[in-house]
Structure formats: C-alpha cells, structure tokens
Coordinates of C-alpha atoms in Angstrom, one line a residue:
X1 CA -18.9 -17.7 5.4
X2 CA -19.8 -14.3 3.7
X3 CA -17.4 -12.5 1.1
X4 CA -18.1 -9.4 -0.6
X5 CA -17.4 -10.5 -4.0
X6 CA -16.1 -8.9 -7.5
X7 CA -18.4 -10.7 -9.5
X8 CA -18.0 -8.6 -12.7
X9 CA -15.7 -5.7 -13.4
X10 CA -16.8 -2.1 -12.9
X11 CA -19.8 -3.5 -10.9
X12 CA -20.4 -3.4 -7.0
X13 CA -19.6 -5.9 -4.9
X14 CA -22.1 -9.1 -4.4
X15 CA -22.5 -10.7 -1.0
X16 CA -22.4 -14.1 -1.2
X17 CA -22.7 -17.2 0.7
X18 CA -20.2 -19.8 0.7
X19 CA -19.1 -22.8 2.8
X20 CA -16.1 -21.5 4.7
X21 CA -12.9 -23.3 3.1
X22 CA -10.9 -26.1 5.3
X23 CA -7.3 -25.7 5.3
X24 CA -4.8 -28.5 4.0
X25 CA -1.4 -28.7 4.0
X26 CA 0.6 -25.5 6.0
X27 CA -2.8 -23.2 5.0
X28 CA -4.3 -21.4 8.1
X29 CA -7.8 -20.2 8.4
X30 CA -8.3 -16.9 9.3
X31 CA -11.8 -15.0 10.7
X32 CA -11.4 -11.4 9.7
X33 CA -12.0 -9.0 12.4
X34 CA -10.3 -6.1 10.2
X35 CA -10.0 -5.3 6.7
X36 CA -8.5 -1.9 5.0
X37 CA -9.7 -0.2 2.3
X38 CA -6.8 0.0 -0.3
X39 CA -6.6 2.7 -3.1
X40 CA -5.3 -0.2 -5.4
X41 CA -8.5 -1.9 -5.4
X42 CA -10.0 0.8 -7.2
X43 CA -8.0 -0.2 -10.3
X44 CA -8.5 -3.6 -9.1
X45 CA -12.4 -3.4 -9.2
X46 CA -12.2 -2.1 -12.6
X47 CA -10.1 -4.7 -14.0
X48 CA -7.1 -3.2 -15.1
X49 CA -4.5 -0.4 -14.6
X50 CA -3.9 2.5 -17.0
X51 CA -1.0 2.5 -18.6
X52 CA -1.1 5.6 -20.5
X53 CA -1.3 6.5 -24.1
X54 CA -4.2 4.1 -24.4
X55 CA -2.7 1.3 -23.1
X56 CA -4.7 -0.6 -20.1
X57 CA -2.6 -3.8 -18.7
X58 CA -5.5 -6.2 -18.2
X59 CA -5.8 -8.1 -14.9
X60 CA -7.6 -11.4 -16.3
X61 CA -3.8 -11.3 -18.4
X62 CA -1.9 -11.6 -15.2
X63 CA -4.4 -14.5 -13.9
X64 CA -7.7 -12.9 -12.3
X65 CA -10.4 -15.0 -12.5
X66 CA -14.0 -13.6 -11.2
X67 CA -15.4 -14.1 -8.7
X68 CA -12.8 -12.7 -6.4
X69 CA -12.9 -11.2 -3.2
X70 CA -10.7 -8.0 -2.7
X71 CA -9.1 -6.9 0.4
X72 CA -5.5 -7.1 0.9
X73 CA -5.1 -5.6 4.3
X74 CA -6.2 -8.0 6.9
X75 CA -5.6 -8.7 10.1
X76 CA -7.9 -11.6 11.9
X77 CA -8.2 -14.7 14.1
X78 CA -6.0 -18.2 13.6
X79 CA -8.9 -20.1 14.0
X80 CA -8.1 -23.3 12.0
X81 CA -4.4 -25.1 10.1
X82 CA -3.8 -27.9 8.0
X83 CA -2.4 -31.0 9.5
X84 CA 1.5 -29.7 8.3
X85 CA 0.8 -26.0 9.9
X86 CA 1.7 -27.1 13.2
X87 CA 3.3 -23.7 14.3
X88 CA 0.0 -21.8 13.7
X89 CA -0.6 -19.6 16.5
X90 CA -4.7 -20.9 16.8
X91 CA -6.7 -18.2 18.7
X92 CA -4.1 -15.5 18.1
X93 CA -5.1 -12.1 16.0
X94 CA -2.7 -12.1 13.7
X95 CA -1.8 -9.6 10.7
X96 CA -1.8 -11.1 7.4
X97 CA 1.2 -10.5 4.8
X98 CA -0.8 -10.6 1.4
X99 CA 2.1 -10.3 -1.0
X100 CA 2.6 -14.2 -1.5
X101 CA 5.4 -15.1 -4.0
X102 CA 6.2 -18.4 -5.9
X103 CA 8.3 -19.6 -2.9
X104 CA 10.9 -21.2 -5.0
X105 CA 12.7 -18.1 -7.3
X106 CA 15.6 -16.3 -6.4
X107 CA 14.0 -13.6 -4.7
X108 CA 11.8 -15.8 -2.4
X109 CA 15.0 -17.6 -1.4
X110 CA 15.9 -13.9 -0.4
X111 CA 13.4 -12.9 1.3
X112 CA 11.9 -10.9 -1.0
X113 CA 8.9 -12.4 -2.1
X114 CA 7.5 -9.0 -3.5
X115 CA 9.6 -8.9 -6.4
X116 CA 8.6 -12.4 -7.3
X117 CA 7.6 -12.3 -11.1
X118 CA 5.0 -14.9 -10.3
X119 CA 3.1 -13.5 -7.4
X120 CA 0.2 -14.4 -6.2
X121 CA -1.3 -12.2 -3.6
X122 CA -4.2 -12.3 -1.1
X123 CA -6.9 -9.7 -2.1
X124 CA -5.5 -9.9 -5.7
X125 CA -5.4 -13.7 -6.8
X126 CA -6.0 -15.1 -4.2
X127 CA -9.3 -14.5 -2.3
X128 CA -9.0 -11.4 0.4
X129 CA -10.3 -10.1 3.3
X130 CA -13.6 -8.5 2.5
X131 CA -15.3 -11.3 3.7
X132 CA -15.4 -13.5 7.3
X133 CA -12.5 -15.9 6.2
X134 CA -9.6 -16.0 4.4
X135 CA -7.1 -18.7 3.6
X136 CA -3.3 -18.1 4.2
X137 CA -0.9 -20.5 2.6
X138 CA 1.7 -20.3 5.2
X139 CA 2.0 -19.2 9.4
X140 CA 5.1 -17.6 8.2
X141 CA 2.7 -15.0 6.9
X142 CA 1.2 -13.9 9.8
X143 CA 3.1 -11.5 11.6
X144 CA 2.4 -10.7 15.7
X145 CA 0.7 -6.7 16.1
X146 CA 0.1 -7.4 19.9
X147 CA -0.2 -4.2 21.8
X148 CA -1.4 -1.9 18.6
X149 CA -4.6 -1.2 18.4
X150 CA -6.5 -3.8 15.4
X151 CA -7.4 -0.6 13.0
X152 CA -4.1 0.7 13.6
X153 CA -2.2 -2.4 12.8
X154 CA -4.5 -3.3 9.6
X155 CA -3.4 -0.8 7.2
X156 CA 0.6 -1.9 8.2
X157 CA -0.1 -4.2 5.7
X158 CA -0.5 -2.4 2.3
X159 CA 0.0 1.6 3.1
X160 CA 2.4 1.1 6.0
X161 CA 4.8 -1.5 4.2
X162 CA 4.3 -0.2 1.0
X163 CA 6.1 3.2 1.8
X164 CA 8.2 1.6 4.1
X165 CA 10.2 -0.4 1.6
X166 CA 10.3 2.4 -0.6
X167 CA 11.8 4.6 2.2
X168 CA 14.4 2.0 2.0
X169 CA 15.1 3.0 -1.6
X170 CA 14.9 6.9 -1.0
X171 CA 16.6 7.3 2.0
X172 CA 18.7 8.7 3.3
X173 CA 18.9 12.1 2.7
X174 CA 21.7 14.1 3.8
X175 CA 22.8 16.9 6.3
X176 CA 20.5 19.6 4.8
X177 CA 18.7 17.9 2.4
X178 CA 14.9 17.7 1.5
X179 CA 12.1 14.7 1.4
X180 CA 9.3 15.2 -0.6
X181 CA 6.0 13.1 -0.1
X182 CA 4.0 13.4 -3.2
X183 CA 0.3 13.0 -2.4
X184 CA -0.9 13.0 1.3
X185 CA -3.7 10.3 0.9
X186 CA -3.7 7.1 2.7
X187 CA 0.1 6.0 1.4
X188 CA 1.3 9.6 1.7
X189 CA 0.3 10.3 5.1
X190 CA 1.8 6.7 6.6
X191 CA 4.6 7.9 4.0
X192 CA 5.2 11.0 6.6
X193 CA 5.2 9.5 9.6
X194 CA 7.7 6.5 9.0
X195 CA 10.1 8.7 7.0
X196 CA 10.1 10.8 10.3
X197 CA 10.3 7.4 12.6
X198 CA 13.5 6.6 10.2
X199 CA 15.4 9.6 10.9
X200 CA 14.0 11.7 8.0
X201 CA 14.4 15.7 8.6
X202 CA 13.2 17.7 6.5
X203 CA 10.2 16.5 4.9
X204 CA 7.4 18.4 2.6
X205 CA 4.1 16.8 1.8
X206 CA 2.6 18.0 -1.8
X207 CA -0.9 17.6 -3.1
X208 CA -3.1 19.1 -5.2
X209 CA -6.3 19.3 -2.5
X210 CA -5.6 21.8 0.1
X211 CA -7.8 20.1 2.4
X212 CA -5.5 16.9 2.7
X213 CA -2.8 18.6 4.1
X214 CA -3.2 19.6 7.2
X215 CA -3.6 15.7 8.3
X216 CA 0.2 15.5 6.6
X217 CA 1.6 18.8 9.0
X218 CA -0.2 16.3 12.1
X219 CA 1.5 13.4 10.6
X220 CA 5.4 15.5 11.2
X221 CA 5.2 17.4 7.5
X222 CA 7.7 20.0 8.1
X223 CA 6.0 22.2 5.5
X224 CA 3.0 21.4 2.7
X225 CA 2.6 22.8 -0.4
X226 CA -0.3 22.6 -2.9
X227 CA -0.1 21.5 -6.0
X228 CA -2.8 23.4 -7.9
X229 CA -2.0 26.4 -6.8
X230 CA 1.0 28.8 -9.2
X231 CA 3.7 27.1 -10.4
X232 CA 4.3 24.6 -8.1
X233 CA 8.4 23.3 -9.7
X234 CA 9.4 26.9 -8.5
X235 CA 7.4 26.7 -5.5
X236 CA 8.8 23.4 -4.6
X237 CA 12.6 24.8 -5.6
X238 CA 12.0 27.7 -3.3
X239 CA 10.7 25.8 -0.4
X240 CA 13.2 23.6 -0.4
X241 CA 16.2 25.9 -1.0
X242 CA 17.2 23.4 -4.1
X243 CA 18.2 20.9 -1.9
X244 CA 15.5 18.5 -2.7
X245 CA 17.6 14.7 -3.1
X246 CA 14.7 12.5 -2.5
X247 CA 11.0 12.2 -3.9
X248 CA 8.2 9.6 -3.1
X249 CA 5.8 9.5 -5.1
X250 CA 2.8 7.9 -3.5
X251 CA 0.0 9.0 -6.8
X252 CA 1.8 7.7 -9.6
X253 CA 0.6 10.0 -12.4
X254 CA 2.9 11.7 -15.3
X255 CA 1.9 15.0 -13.5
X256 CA 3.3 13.8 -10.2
X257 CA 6.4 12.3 -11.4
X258 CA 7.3 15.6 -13.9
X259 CA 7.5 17.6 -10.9
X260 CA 9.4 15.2 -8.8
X261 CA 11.6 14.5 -11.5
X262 CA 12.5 18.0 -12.3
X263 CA 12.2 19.7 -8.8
X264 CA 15.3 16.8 -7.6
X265 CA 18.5 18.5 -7.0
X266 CA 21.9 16.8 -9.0
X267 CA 21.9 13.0 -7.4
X268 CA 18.2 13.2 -6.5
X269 CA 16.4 9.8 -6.1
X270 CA 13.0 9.5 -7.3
X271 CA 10.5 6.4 -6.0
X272 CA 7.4 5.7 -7.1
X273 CA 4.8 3.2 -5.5
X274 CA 1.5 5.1 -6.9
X275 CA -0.2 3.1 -9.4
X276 CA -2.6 5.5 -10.6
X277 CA -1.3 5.6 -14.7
X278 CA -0.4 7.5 -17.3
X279 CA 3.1 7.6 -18.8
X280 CA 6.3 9.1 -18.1
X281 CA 7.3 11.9 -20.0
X282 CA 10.4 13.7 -19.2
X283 CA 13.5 15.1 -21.0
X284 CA 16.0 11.8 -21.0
X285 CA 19.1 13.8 -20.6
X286 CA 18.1 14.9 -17.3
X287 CA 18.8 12.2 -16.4
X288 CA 22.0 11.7 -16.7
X289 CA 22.8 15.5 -16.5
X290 CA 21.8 15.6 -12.9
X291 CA 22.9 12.1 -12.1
X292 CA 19.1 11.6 -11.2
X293 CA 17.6 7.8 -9.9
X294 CA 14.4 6.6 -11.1
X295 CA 13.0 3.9 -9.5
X296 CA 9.5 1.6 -8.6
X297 CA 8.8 0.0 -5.4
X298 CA 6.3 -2.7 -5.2
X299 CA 4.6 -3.2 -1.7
X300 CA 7.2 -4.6 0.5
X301 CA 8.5 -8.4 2.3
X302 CA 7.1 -9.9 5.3
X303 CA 10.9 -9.2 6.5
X304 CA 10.2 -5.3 6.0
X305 CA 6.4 -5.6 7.3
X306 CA 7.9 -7.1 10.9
X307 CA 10.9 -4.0 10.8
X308 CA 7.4 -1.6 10.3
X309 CA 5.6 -3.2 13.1
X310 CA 9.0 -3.2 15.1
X311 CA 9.0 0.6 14.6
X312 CA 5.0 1.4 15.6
X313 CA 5.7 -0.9 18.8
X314 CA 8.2 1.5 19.5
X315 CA 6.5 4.3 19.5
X316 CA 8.3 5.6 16.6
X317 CA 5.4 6.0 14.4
X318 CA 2.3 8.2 14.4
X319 CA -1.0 6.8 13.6
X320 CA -2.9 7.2 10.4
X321 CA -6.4 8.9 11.0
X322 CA -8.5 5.9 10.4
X323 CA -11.9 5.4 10.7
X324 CA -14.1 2.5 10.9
X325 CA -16.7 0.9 8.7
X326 CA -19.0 -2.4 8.7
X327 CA -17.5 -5.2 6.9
X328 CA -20.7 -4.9 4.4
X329 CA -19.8 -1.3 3.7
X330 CA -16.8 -2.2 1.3
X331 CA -18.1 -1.6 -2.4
X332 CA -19.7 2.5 -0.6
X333 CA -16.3 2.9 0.9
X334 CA -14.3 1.9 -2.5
X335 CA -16.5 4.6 -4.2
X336 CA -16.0 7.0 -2.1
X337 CA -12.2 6.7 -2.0
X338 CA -12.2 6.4 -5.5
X339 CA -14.1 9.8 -5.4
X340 CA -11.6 11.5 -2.8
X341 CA -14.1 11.5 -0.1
X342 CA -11.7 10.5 2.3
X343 CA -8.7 11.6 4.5
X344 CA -6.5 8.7 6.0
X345 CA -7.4 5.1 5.7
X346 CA -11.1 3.4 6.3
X347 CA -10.8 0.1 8.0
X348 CA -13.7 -2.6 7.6
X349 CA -14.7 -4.1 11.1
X350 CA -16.2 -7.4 11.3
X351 CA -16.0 -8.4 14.9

C-alpha cells in the first residue's frame, strides 16, 4: 500500500511504501476510493492546537506518535475482515465513522462514542485515509451511503456530522427566531444546509471574506453578512431584528465567539465546533444576565452520522460544492486550505 504520511510536524507529507495491513479480530480492511480534506488537519499537521494566551495543547500529549497518516473522512471498499468480522459487508463501498471510542465507558455504552475521554480516532491516532488502505476496528463503523454520489457522501463524515450533532444542541429555534452560521467554509456551508433540512427558518451565514458567501445564500442562507466590514454586533442585531437565539460557531476563534456571544438575544444558545484557538473572553455576567448557553460539540456518533445520511437520502440536504483531487495531492490541498484558497470541501480520489 501507499500512505501519505506525517513523518515530522510542520513538514509535508512523505509517500511511503508499506505492506498493506491484514485484519484480525472484528478489523476490516478498507481500499480508499475517497478521502476529504479536513480543516482539522491543519492543526493536526502542525502538532498541536492553540489554545490561546500562549498555550498550545500538544498532540504527542494526547498519544500521537509519527509517522501517522491523516485523513479522517473516508469512504472506500470492504475488501478484507478478520476471522470474528463476519458481518463485514466484503465488496461494498462503505463510509467510514472515524470517531472510535474506548468501547467500554459510559458514553460508548450510550452510543456516544464521541464524548469518550479516551478516543481514539481514524486519521488522528489511528492511521487515516490518505493513503490506499485503512484499518477499521469494527463493521459497525461503516455506515451504507448507497445512492449518494462517493464525493458527496465523503465529507458526511467530519463536516456533515460534525455540524449535525451540534444542530442537535442549537436547535430549535422558535417562531420568529434567528440561526446564525458563523463562518461559511467547509463546516459552515454543510452547517446551512442541514439546519435548513432540520426545519431551521431563518438562518444568516457570517464571515469575514465576502467572497465565501455567496456559496452560503446557494446553500439556503436567508441573508449573509460580512464580518470585516463596520460594526458587525449592530449589523448582526439589525439584521436579525434582536431575535437572534441560536449561534454556531463553525471557526472557533475569540473573535467569532465575542460576537456570537453578545449578538444572542436573552436565552440564546451558543455552540461551538471550530477548533481554530484563542481564548474566550467575554463579560461573565452576561451570562447569566441574559440566561445565555455556552456550549462545545465534538464531531458527532455513528448513531447521528446514519440520521445525516438518512436526511441527504432524502433529499433533504443540499450538496457541498466539492471538488476533486488525486489521492497524492493531499499535503498541496492542506496548504491551500490552510491559506483560504478554497470554497466548499476538496475530496481526494483514489479510484
């Protein structure tokens, strides 16, 4: 097999050749045909997230070891189980759940392996998909896209379930009420169209490059507003007529959540799944002044990733503009992502 390998921090990827791994026990073998370029691995590729005020949380503290292959968004061909994984679905494309838990805490048991305190993801800590095989450590993480096209489904994954779950946490909104979508890159724009396939009404999409949203009005956006431009708290007040109860924030940065936070009308919820850094700085009786939820969401379950896919089966959901790339195109796309050089998602193709 071939992976695209992090061999050292800050430094592009490697290609290198290694003998392609044999599953045991209820591991299945997967040949990726798709792999989506994820924001996250920016940080990842670097080594460690910021966590403002100087602070960096180090990734070989929470169990990285190089070399590691990124890519958590991967969708592929059962081509091979262990002897226990007699349920695989061999010769079936399949889209891969990468947020693996410990299987045995409380929130496994429930279902909710992404709040596991001992995760171990695919494309994380576990090898990923930006290579021609991955290992999966269970069939119950492959989940059935048939009908939706491979680069649509890939991104389901990461972006889709991601905002998804956190939907779940925002939502809903009531009669008259306003949605805001805070960034309207790859997360933000998927962000638009599921709030819209959940019943979502009025919905804004905010970001500081004007050029990025246009894709969110095609996405359902009922209105865009631009973050660099004026004073953008009053402009957000006055687009929204003060009835702004929900905010996702899909950058993560103390910019993006100060004007979440202090746009939100009394009993405002606030959600953040951005992981770009910085700290939060905001007055703390706000909070309770305006009865005001502040909350993270971490990707989301294999239970809310088959609900997702339920929806875009539907027809409820509006695809992402995606467009593809070569498999051996993964460390140019990174940089370019990382340097805002691209609208939607870029999925890796290694058919």
């Amino acid at each position: 097999m071939i992976s695209y390998s992090l061999v050292a921090f800050g430094k592009p990827f490697v290609a290198q050749e290694r003998a392609t791994p044999e599953p045991v026990g209820r591991e299945v073998l997967v040949r990726v045909r798709r792999a989506g370029v994820c924001h996250s691995d920016v940080h990842l590729s670097k080594g460690y997230f910021d966590f403002g005020d100087g602070q960096k949380f180090e990734l070989v503290d929470r169990g990285m070891a190089l070399p590691m292959t990124l890519g958590h968004e991967v969708l592929g061909e059962v081509v091979a189980a262990g002897p226990e994984a007699e349920d695989a679905p061999i010769g079936k494309t399949m889209l891969v759940h990468p947020w693996i838990g410990c299987e045995g805490c409380a929130a496994c048991c429930d279902g909710r392996e992404n709040d596991c305190a001992a995760m171990k993801p695919i494309g994380v800590l576990r090898d990923g998909g930006y290579a021609t095989h991955v290992i999966v450590p269970d069939p119950r993480f492959l989940v059935d896209v048939e009908g939706i096209d491979p680069s649509e489904a890939t991104p389901l994954a990461c972006s889709g379930v991601t905002v998804y779950s956190a939907l779940k946490k925002a939502l809903p909104v009531e009669e008259g009420g306003w949605l805001a979508i805070i960034g309207a890159g790859g997360l933000g724009l998927a962000a638009v169209s599921i709030a819209r396939a959940m019943g979502a009404e009025r919905i804004v999409a905010v970001d500081h490059d004007p050029a990025k949203l246009p894709a969110a009005e095609e996405m359902g956006a009922d209105a865009t507003l631009c973050s660099a431009e004026g004073d953008a708290r009053a402009a957000l007040g006055a687009l929204t007529g003060g009835r702004l109860l929900a905010a996702l924030d899909t950058v993560g940065m103390e910019g993006t959540a100060r004007l979440a936070l202090l746009s939100l009308a009394k009993t405002g919820r606030y959600v953040v799944v951005g992981l770009h850094g910085g700290s939060l700085r905001v007055p703390l009786p706000l909070l309770p002044m305006r009865a005001l939820t502040a909350r993270g969401s971490y990707v989301g379950s294999v239970r809310d990733l088959r609900e997702l896919v339920a929806l875009v089966k539907a027809g409820k959901v509006r695809s992402l503009p995606i467009s593809e790339r070569p498999l051996d195109q993964a460390d140019a796309t990174l940089r370019d992502l990382e340097a805002g050089r691209i609208v939607g998602r870029v999925v890796l193709t290694a058919d």
